Structures are given as structure tokens and as C-alpha cells.
Coordinates of C-alpha atoms and ligand atoms in Angstrom, one line a residue:
X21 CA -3.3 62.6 17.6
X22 CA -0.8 61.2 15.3
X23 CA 3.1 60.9 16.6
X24 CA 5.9 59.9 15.1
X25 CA 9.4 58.2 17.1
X26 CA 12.0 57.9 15.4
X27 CA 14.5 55.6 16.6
X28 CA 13.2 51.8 18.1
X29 CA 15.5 51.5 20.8
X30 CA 14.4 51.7 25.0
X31 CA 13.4 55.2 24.8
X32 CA 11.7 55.1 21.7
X33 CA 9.7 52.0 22.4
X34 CA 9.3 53.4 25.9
X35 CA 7.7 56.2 25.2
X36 CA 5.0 54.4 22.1
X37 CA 4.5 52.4 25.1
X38 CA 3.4 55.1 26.9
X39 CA 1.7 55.2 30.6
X40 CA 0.0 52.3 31.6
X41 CA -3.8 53.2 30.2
X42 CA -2.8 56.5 29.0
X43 CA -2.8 55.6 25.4
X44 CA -4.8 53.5 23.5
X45 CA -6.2 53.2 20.1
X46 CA -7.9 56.3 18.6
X47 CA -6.2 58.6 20.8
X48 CA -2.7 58.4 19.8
X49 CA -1.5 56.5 16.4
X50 CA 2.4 56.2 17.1
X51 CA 4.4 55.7 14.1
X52 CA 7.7 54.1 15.2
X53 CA 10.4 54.5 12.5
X54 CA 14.1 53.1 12.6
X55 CA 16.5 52.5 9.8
X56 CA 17.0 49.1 11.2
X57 CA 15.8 46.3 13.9
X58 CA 15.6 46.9 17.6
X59 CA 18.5 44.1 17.4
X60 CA 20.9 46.5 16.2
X61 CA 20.5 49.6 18.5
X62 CA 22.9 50.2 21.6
X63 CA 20.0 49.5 23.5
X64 CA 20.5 46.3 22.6
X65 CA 24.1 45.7 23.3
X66 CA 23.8 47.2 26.6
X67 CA 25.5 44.5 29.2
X68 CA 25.3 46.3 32.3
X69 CA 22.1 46.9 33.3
X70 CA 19.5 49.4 34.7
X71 CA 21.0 51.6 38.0
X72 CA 17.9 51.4 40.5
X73 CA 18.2 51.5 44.5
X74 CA 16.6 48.3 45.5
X75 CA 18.7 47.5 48.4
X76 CA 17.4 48.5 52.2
X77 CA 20.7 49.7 52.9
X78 CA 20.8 51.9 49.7
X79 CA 18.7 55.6 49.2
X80 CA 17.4 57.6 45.9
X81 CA 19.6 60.3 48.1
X82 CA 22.9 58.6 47.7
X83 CA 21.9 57.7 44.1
X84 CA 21.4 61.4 43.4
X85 CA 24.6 62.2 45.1
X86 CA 26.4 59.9 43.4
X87 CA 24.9 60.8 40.0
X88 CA 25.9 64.6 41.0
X89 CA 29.3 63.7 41.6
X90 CA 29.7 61.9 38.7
X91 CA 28.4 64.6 36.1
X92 CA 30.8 67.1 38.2
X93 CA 28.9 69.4 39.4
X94 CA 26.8 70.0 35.5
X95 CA 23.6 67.8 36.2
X96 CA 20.2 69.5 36.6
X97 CA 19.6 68.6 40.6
X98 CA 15.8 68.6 40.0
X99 CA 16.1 66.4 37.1
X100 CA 18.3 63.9 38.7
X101 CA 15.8 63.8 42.1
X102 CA 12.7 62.9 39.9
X103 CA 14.9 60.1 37.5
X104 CA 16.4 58.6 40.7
X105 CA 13.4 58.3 42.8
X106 CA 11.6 56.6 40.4
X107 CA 14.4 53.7 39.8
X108 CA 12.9 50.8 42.0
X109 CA 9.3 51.5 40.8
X110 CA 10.4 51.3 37.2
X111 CA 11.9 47.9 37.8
X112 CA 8.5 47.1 39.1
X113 CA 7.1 48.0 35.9
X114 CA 9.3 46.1 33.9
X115 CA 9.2 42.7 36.2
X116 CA 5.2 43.4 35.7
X117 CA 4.9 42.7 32.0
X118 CA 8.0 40.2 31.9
X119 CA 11.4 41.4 32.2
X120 CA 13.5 39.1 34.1
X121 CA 16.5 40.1 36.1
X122 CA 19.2 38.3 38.0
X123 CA 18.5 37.3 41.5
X124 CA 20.4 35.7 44.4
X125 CA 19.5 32.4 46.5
X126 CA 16.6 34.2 48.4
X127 CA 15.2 35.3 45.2
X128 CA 15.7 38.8 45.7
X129 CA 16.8 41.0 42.9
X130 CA 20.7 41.0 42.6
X131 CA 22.6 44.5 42.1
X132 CA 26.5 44.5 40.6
X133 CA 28.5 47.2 41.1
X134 CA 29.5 49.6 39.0
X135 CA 32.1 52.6 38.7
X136 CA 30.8 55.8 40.6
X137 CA 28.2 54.2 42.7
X138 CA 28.3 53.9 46.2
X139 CA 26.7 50.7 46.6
X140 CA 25.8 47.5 44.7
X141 CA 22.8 49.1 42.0
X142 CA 23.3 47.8 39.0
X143 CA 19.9 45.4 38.3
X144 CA 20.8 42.9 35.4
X145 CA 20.0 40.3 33.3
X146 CA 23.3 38.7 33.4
X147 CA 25.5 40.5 31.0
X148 CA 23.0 41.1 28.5
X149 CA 20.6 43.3 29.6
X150 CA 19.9 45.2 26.9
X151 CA 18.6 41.9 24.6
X152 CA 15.9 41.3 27.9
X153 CA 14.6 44.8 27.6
X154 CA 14.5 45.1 23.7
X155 CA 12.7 41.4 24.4
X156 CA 10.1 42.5 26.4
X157 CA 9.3 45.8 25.4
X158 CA 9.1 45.0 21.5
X159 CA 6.3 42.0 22.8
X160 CA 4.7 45.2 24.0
X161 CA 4.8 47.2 20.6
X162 CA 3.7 44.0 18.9
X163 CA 0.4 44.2 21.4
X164 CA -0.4 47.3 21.2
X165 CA -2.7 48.0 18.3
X166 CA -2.2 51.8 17.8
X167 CA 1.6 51.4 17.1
X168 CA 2.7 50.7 13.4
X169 CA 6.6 49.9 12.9
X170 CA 8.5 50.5 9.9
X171 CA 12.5 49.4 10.6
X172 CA 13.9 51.0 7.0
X173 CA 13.5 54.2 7.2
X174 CA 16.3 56.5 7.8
X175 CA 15.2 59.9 9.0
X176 CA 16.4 62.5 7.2
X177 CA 15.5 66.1 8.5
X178 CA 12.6 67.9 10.4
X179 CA 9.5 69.4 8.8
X180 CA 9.5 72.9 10.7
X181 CA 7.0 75.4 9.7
X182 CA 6.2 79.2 10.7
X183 CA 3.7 81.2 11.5
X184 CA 2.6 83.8 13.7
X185 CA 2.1 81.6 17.0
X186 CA 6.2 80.8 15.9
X187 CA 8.3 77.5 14.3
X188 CA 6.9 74.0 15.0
X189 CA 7.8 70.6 13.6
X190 CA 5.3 68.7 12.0
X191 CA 7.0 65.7 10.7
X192 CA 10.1 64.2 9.3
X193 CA 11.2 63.2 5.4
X194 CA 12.9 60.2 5.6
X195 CA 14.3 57.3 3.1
X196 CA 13.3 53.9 2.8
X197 CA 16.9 52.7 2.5
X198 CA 15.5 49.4 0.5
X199 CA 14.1 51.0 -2.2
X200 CA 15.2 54.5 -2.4
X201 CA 11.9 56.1 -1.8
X202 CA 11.8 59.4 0.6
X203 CA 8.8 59.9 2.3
X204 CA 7.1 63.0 4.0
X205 CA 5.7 62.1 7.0
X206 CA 3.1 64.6 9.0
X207 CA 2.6 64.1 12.6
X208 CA 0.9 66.5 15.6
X209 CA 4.2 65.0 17.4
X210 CA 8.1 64.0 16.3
X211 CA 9.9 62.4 18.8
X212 CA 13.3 61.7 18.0
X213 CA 15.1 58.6 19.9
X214 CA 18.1 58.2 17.4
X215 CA 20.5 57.3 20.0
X216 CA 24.2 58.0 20.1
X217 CA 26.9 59.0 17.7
X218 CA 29.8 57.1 18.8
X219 CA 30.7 56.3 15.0
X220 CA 32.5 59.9 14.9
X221 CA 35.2 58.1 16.8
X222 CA 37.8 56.0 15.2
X223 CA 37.2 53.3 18.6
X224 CA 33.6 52.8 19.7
X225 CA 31.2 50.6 21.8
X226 CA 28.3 51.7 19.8
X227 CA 26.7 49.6 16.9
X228 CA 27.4 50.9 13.3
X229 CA 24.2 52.7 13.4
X230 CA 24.8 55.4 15.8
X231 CA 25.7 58.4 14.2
X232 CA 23.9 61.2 15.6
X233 CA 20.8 61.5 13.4
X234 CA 18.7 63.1 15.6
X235 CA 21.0 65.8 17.0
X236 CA 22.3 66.1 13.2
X237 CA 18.7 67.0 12.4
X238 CA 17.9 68.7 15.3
X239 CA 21.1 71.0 14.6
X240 CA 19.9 71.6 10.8
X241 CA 16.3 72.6 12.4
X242 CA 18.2 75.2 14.6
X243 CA 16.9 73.2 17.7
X244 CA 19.4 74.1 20.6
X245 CA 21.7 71.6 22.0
X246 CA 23.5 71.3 25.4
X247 CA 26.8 69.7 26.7
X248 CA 28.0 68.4 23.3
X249 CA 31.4 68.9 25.0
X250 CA 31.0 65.7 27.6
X251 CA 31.5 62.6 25.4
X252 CA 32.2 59.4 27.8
X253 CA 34.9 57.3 27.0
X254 CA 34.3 53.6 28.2
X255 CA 37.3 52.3 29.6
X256 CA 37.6 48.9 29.0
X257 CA 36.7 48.2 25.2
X258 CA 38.4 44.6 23.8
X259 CA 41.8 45.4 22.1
X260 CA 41.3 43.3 19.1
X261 CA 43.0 44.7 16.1
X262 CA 41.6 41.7 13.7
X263 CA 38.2 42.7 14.2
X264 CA 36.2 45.4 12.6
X265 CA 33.9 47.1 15.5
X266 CA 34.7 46.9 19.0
X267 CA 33.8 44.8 21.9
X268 CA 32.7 46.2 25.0
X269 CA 34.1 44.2 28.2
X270 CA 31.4 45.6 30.8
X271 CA 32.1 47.7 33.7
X272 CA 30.4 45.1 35.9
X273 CA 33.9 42.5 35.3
X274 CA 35.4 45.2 37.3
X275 CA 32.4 45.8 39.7
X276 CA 33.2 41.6 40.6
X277 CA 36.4 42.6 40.8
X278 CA 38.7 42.8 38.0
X279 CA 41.6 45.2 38.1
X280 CA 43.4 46.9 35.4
X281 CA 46.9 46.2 34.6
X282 CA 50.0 49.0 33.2
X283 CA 52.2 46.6 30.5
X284 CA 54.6 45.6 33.4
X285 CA 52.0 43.9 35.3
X286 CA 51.1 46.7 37.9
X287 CA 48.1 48.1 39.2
X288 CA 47.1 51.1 36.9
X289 CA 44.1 52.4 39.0
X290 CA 46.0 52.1 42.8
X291 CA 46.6 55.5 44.3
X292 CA 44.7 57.6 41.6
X293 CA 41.7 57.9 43.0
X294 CA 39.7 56.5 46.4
X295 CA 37.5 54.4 44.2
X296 CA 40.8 52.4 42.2
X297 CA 39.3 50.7 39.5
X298 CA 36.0 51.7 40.0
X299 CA 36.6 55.6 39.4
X300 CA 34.6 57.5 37.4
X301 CA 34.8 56.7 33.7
X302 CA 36.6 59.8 32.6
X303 CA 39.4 59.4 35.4
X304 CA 40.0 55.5 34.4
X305 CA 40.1 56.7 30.7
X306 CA 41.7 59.2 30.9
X307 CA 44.7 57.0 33.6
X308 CA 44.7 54.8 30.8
X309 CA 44.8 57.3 27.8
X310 CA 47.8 58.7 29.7
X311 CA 49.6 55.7 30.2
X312 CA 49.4 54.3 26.8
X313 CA 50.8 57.6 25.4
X314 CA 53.7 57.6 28.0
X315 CA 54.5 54.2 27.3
X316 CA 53.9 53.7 23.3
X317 CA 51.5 51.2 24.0
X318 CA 47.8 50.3 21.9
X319 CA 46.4 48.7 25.6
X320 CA 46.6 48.1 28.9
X321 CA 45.7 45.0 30.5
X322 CA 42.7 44.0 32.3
X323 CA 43.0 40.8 35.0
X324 CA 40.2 39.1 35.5
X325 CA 41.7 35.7 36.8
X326 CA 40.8 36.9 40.1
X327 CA 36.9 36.5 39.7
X328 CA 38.0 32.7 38.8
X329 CA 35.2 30.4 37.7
X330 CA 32.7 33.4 38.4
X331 CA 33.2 34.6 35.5
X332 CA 31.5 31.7 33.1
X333 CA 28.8 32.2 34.9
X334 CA 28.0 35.8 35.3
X335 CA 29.8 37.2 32.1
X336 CA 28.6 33.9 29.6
X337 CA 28.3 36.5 26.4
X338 CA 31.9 38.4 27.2
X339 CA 33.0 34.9 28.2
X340 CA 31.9 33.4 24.6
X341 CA 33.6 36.7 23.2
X342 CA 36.6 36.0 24.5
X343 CA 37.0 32.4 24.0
X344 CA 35.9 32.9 19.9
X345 CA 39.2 34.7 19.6
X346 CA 41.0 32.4 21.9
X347 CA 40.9 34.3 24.5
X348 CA 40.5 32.7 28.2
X349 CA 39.7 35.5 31.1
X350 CA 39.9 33.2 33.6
X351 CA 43.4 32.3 32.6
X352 CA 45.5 35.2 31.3
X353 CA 44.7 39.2 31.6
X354 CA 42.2 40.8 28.8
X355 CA 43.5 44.0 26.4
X356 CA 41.4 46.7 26.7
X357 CA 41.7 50.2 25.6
X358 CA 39.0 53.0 25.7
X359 CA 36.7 53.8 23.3
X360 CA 33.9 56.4 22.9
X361 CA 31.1 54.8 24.7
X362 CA 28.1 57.6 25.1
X363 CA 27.3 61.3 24.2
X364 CA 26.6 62.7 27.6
X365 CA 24.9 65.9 25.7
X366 CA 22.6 66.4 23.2
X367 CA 19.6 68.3 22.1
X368 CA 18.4 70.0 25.2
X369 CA 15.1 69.0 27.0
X370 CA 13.5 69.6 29.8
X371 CA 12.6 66.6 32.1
X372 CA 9.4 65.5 30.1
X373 CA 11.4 65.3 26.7
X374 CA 10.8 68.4 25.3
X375 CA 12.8 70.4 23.1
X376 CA 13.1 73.9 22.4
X377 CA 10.9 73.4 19.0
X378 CA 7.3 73.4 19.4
X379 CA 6.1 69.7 18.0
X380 CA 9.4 68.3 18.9
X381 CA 10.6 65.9 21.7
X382 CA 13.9 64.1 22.5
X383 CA 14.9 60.9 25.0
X384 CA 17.3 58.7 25.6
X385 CA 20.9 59.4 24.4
X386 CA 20.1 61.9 20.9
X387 CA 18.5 64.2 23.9
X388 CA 20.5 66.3 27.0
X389 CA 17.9 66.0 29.5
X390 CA 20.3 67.4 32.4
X391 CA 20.6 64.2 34.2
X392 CA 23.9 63.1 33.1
X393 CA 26.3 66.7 33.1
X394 CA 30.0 66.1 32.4
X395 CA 29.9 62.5 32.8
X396 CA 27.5 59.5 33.2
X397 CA 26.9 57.1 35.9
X398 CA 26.9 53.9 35.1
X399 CA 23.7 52.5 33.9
X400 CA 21.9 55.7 35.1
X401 CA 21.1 55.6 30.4
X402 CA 19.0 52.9 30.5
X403 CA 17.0 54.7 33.6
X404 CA 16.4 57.7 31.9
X405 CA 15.7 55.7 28.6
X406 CA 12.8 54.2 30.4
X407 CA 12.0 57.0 33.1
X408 CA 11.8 60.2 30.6
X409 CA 9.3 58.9 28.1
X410 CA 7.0 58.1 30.7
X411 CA 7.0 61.2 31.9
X412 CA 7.0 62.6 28.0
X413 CA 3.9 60.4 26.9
X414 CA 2.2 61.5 29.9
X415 CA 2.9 65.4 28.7
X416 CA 1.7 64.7 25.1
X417 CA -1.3 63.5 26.4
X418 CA -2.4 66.9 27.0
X419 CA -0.6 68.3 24.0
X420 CA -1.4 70.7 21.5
X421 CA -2.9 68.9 17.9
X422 CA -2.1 70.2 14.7
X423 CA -6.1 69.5 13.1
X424 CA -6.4 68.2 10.0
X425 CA -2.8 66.7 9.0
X426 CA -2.0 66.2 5.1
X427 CA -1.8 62.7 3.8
X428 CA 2.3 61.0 3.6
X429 CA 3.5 61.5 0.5
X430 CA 6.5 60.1 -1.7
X431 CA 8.8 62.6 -3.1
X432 CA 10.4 60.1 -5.6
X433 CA 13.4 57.9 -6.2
X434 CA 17.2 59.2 -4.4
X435 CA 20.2 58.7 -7.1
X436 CA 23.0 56.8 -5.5
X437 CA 26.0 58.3 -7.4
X438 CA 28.5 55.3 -6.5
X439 CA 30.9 58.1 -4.6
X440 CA 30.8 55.1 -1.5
X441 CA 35.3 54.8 -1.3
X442 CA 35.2 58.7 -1.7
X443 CA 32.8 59.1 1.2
X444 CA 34.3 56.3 3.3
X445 CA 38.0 57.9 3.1
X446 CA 36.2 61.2 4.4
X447 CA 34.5 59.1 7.4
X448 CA 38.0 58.1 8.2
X449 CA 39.5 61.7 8.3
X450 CA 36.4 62.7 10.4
X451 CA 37.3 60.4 13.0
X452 CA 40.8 60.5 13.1
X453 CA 40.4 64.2 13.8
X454 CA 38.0 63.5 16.2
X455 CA 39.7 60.6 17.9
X456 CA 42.9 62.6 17.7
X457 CA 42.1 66.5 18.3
X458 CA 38.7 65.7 20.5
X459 CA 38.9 62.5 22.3
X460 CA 40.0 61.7 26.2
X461 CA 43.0 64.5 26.5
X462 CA 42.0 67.6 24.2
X463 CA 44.3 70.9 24.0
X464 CA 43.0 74.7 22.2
X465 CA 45.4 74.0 19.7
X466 CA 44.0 70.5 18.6
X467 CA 40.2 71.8 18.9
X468 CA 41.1 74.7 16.9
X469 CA 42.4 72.5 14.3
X470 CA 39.7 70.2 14.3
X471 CA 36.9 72.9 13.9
X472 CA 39.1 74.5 10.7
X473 CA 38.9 70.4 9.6
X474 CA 35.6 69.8 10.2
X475 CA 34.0 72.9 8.6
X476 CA 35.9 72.1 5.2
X477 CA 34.2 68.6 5.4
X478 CA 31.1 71.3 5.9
X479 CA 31.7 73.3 3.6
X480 CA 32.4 69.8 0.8
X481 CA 29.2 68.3 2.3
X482 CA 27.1 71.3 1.4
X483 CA 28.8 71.6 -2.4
X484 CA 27.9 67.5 -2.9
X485 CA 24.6 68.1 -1.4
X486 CA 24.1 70.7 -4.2
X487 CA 25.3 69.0 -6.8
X488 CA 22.8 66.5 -6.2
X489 CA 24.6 63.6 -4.2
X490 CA 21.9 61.4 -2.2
X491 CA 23.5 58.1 -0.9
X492 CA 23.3 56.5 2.0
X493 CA 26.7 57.3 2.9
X494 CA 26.8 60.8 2.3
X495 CA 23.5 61.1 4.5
X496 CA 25.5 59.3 7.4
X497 CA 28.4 61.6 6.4
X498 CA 26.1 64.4 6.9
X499 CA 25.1 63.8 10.0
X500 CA 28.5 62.4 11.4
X501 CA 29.8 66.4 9.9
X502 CA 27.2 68.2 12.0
X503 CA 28.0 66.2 15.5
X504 CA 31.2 66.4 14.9
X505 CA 31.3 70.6 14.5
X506 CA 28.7 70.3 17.3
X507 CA 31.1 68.6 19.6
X508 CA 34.4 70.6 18.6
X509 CA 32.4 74.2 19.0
X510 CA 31.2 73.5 22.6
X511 CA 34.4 71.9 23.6
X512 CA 36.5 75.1 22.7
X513 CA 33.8 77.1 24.4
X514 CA 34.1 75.1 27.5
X515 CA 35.8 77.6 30.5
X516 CA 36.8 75.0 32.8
X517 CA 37.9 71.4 33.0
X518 CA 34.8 69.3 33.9
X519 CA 34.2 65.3 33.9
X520 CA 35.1 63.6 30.6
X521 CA 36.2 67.5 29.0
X522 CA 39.9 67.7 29.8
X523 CA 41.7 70.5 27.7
X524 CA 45.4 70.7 28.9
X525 CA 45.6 73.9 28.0
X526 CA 42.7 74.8 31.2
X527 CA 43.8 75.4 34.8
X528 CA 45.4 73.3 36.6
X529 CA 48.2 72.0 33.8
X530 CA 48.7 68.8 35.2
X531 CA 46.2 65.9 34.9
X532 CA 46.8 63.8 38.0
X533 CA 44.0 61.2 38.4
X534 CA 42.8 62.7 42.1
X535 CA 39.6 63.9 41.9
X536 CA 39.0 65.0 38.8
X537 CA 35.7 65.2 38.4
X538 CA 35.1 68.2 40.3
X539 CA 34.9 71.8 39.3
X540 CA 38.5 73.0 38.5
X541 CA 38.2 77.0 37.9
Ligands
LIG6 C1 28.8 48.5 30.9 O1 28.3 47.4 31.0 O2 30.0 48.7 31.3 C2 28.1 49.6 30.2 C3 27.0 50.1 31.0 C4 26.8 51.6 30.8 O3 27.2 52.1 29.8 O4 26.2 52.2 31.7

């Protein structure tokens, strides 16, 4: 069997790992395909950690619970169970072939704490997590002798054919974005592990790659997608104007104990919710989102003096951050604003991956695997990143095979027509409108203005794509186009007022910071 994963972050290289003795040479040739390193996926930047009970005191019950209340009431209960209970025996897994976590003086794993959790569950490898489990599972794709990697090439659409058993994908054209070439590649199996799309929004925590490939594809394939309203704003992105790109200050510098500050010196989070500062996402971004528009302000504050020398020691790459722009946390309060963090939907699966198309499975963030609902848990991503594929290798074990597959083939040379400026200056308007109309407080008026916006950019997109434009660019463009009309049409259709979806113009009018991440009909 012959599978293609596009996308070489956790979940991709998950899943080509597959179950433990499940794969091997001969029975599956995996084809892992990004359009660039491991290094620069948002599996890589991720700081905080993976959520997994591992202390006595702790249960998978409270971690569902929590998970539940989190997503407000929109997560898929059975999906959540089978995720949660298998947190400690992934951790295992991972300590098995290498990973190495933080642990205290006893030498027993250590958990921070993080918004939304009942307990300390958050296991780390200190505030770089992500680089320790792109470390060790890219050792593992480098042993394994039935994976090939390619890192150039940037997936462009779905193969789908028809016949009378119905539509199935079997494969993917894609570009080699160093020479120009596009490629059709034929597999029994896509899997698409694209990741997020974060780049639609003007602020983002996600790396420059992540803009929604695989749901842009899987929307042009007429693959169903789920919850594209529920897009989770981090709350404590660096404020640092000079800088191109945004720095993510982890939840976990709250979860030590940080507290955020309004501009005269107060506590922002005290009396809005039980939980202060360590609220769900959506009510801290949305507190903040509210103060800075009151007040005219481009941040709030965030104080970390209190965790005192700690902090060098448990934050070193925030630390380093910080001090590179002559910054000291230990000293004086941080800037932080929100910024569009993670795409809570996507293209809908069910809890081994797959997708509505026959031939086609989804994982990590590009997929909507009903774990998450309206809002996200912190560090329940990397969970489900490693959870779901295993569960999704073990189903295409036992899947269908398409027979004799054609050989790859090259369909030629793509013409970069130098339209780059016109392109970027279109990027911008996208996320303005997006940032603007369809970020942290959304009203009908402003979605109804941003679907008109976005389906002109359609409706341009479609006229260059006939008139032969093929750059880089406009492909991101593309793709960026077809979240964005993605997110703005199942926002407007939302009824009610759920996790990170606030529309003013929903029951109840006002937007006090109480509890709002229950159902509000
Ligand atoms: C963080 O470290 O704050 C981010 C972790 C996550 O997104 O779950």
C-alpha cells in the first residue's frame, strides 16, 4: 500500500510512524511530503507541552470534564474519552524511544499548569517542547526504512476520481517550490497534516507556513468541514511592533504564576472569572480584546516579576526572547496582546482520522476530529497530534487498496508572473478583514461585510487562476481565500454564542467575562 502525508509536523510524522510493529517495509511505503523542514512547523514552536494525567491525584475523568467545559459544550464526548484516556500511556511511548520531559527532585515527571485545567497536566520539556518531539520523532522517520521524505513540496490540490462505488482521492499534485516542477503523485492513501492557518490573521503565533493548505484543498475537493467558526485566540502573544512575526509568551508563565496587567497597573483577570488568569483562552482574550478597545491601547501588560529567578530557569527560550530585545521579565511587566493561535475546526473526521472522502484522512490541527468544540484546552493539540494517527495508522491497516497505481509523473515547469507586491497587498486586506470583521469580538454586520470582501478576493483569485497565474504566492493566496470564506460562512451561520465565537449581535448583548464558555441560547 502506498500513502502519502502531507505535512511533517507531530501528526504527520505520527501517523508514518505508525503502531508499534504495525507497519513495516513492503506493507506500507509512506511518502511524507512538506513544503519545508519539520523545524518550521508549529509543531515545532510549541512551548507548552503535551496535556496527560500523570498525577495520582489527577483522573482521565476530570481531564474529559475539563476538555468538555472548555470546548463549551461542542466536543464529541466519545471522542474526548478515548483521546484523554490514552494521555499517560502516550507519554510512555514517547519516553520509550527517547523523549525527555521535565521532572522534579524525585524524578518523577513534572506537570505545569495551564488555563482550563483543573490540575497541574501539562508534561514539558522546559519551554520548548515542541523542538523535543520534532527531535525524537524525526530520529524515528530517519529509521524507518519504508518512509521517504521530500521537505519542498507544496501540496496543491486532491486527485479525486468517480465511479460507480462513488468519489475517492487518490493522490495529490503538488510543486517542488525549488524548481518549479508540479508533480502527480498516486497513493492508495492521502493523509493531509497541513497544520493551521493562523496566517489569515493580521497577529499570529503560527510560523509563516501555516495557511490552511489542507482544509483549502479539502474545501476545493468538496470534503466537508466542521467548526471553522471556533478560531482560538492566544492571549499573551509578545507586543513587539519592530519585529515581523509574533512571539508567543506561553501559557505555562501564567500557570507559575504570572498575572496580567490593565495600563494602570491593575489586575485585568480578578473578578471575571473563578479561574482569574487562568480562564479559558477565549474569556482572557476576549477581557483583553475588550480592554484595549475601551482604553485605545495596542497591549496590556503581563507581570511576571512575581515568579522571580524562576523564570531563567524554567522559561530559558522566552527568557532569551525577551532579553534580545532588552527586555527583562524578572524585572519589569511583559506587553502582550492576543493573537490567533489555533483553528479549533477543520475538515471533519471521525476519531481514526477519516474524512468524509473515501482515500482521504486528516489529523492534527488541518482536521476537526471533535475533540476540541468551541475552544481548546491547553496542550490537549499535541495529544491529539500524537493520539489520532495512531489510532488512524492502525485503521489503514485494514484499508481498502487501490491495485495497480500509475507511475508519478511531472506535468512541467509553473510560470512565476512577478505579480508578488500585487499578491502581498491582497494578503494584507485578507487579514485586516479578518482580523477586523472575524477576530475575538465579531458582529452580523462585520461577518456580512467580510463574506462580500472575501468572495471578491474569490471571485479575483479564480480570474488570475485563469489567466494563467502560478506563483507561490498566489497559491498561498489561494488557500488563505478559501479558509478565510470558510471561517466567515460558518461564523454567520453560528445560532448561539459558544467558546472563542462571540457575535455581539447574539443573545445576551453584553459580554461580561463570567462564564462564558457555556451554551448561551
Ligand atoms: C502555550 O504554551 O501557551 C501554548 C500551548 C498550547 O497552545 O496548547
Amino acid at each position: 500500500m502506498k500513502v502519502i502525508v502531507v505535512g511533517g509536523g507531530v501528526a504527520g510524522m505520527s501517523f508514518a510512524r505508525g503502531p508499534s510493529g504495525l507497519m513495516g517495509p513492503g506493507e506500507v511505503d509512506i511518502q511524507l511530503i512538506s513544503k519545508a523542514p519539520p523545524e518550521t512547523s508549529n509543531s515545532h514552536a510549541a512551548q507548552g507541552g503535551v496535556a496527560a494525567v500523570i498525577h495520582p491525584s489527577d483522573s482521565w475523568e476530570q481531564h474529559r470534564d475539563d476538555t468538555i467545559a472548555v470546548g463549551a459544550g461542542r466536543c464529541d464526548v466519545d471522542v474526548v474519552e478515548r483521546v484523554v484516556r490514552k494521555g499517560p500511556a502516550c507519554i510512555q511511548e514517547l519516553l520509550n524511544i527517547g523523549a525527555r520531559f521535565d521532572t522534579d527532585t524525585q524524578g518523577r515527571l513534572s506537570a505545569a499548569s495551564e488555563g482550563g485545567h483543573h490540575a497541574p497536566r501539562v508534561v514539558h520539556h522546559s519551554d520548548h517542547t515542541g523542538v523535543e518531539l520534532v527531535r525524537v520523532l524525526q530520529e524515528q522517520m530517519r529509521n524507518a526504512n519504508n518512509i521517504t521524505i521530500k521537505e519542498t513540496l507544496l501540496a496543491l490540490d486532491l486527485l479525486v476520481t468517480e465511479d460507480k462505488r462513488g468519489r475517492r482521492c487518490y493522490g495529490v499534485r503538488a510543486i517542488d517550490i525549488h524548481s518549479g516542477t508540479v508533480h502527480e503523485l498516486y497513493a492508495d492513501l492521502v493523509v493531509l497534516a497541513t497544520g493551521g492557518a493562523g496566517q489569515v490573521f493580521r497577529h499570529t503565533t503560527n510560523p509563516i507556513g501555516a495557511t490552511g493548505s489542507g482544509v483549502a484543498m479539502a474545501v476545493r475537493a468538496g470534503v466537508p468541514l466542521r467548526d471553522m467558526a471556533f478560531v482560538q485566540f492566544h492571549p499573551t502573544a509578545l507586543y513587539d511592533p519592530q519585529r515581523k512575526g509574533t512571539f508567543l509568551i506561553s501559557e505555562a508563565v501564567r500557570g507559575a504564576g504570572a498575572v496580567l496587567l490593565q495600563p494602570d497597573g491593575t489586575r485585568l483577570m480578578e473578578g471575571l472569572n473563578p479561574t482569574a488568569d487562568l480562564a479559558p483562552r477565549n474569556v482572557v482574550a476576549r477581557a483583553m480584546h475588550t480592554v484595549m478597545r475601551e482604553q485605545n491601547v495596542p497591549h496590556v501588560w503581563l507581570d511576571a516579576t512575581r515568579i522571580g529567578k524562576r523564570f531563567v530557569q524554567q522559561f530559558p527560550t522566552i527568557m532569551a526572547h525577551c532579553k534580545a530585545i532588552g527586555l527583562d521579565p524578572i524585572k519589569e511587566p511583559i506587553p502582550v496582546m492576543p493573537a490567533a493561535h489555533y483553528l479549533c475546526g477543520g475538515i471533519r473526521t471521525d476519531v481514526q482520522g477519516r474524512t468524509a472522502l473515501a482515500g482521504l484522512f486528516a489529523l492534527g490541527e488541518c482536521a476537526s476530529s471533535g475533540l476540541h468544540g468551541a475552544d481548546r484546552l491547553a496542550s490537549n493539540s499535541l495529544l491529539e497530534a500524537l493520539v489520532i494517527p495512531r489510532h488512524a495508522a492502525a485503521a489503514v491497516m485494514v484499508g481498502e487498496q487501490l491495485g495497480a497505481l500509475p507511475e508519478d509523473r511531472e506535468l512541467g515547469r509553473y510560470i512565476d508572473t512577478g505579480s508578488t507586491a500585487a499578491i502581498a497587498a491582497v494578503v494584507a486586506v485578507l487579514r485586516d478583514v479578518m482580523t477586523d470583521r472575524v477576530g475575538i469580538l465579531r458582529d452580523d454586520a462585520g461577518l456580512c461585510e467580510a463574506i462580500l470582501e472575501l468572495e471578491r478576493m474569490h471571485v479575483k483569485v479564480d480570474r488570475a487562476w485563469a489567466a494563467g497565474e502560478r506563483s507561490l504566492s498566489f497559491y498561498e493566496l489561494r488557500d488563505m481565500v478559501a479558509v478565510g470564506r470558510a471561517i466567515c460562512e460558518q461564523a454567520i451561520a453560528e445560532p448561539r454564542n459558544a467558546g472563542t465565537h462571540w457575535n455581539g449581535d447574539l443573545v445576551p448583548q453584553t459580554h461580561n467575562q463570567q462564564d462564558l464558555t457555556f451554551d448561551r441560547a
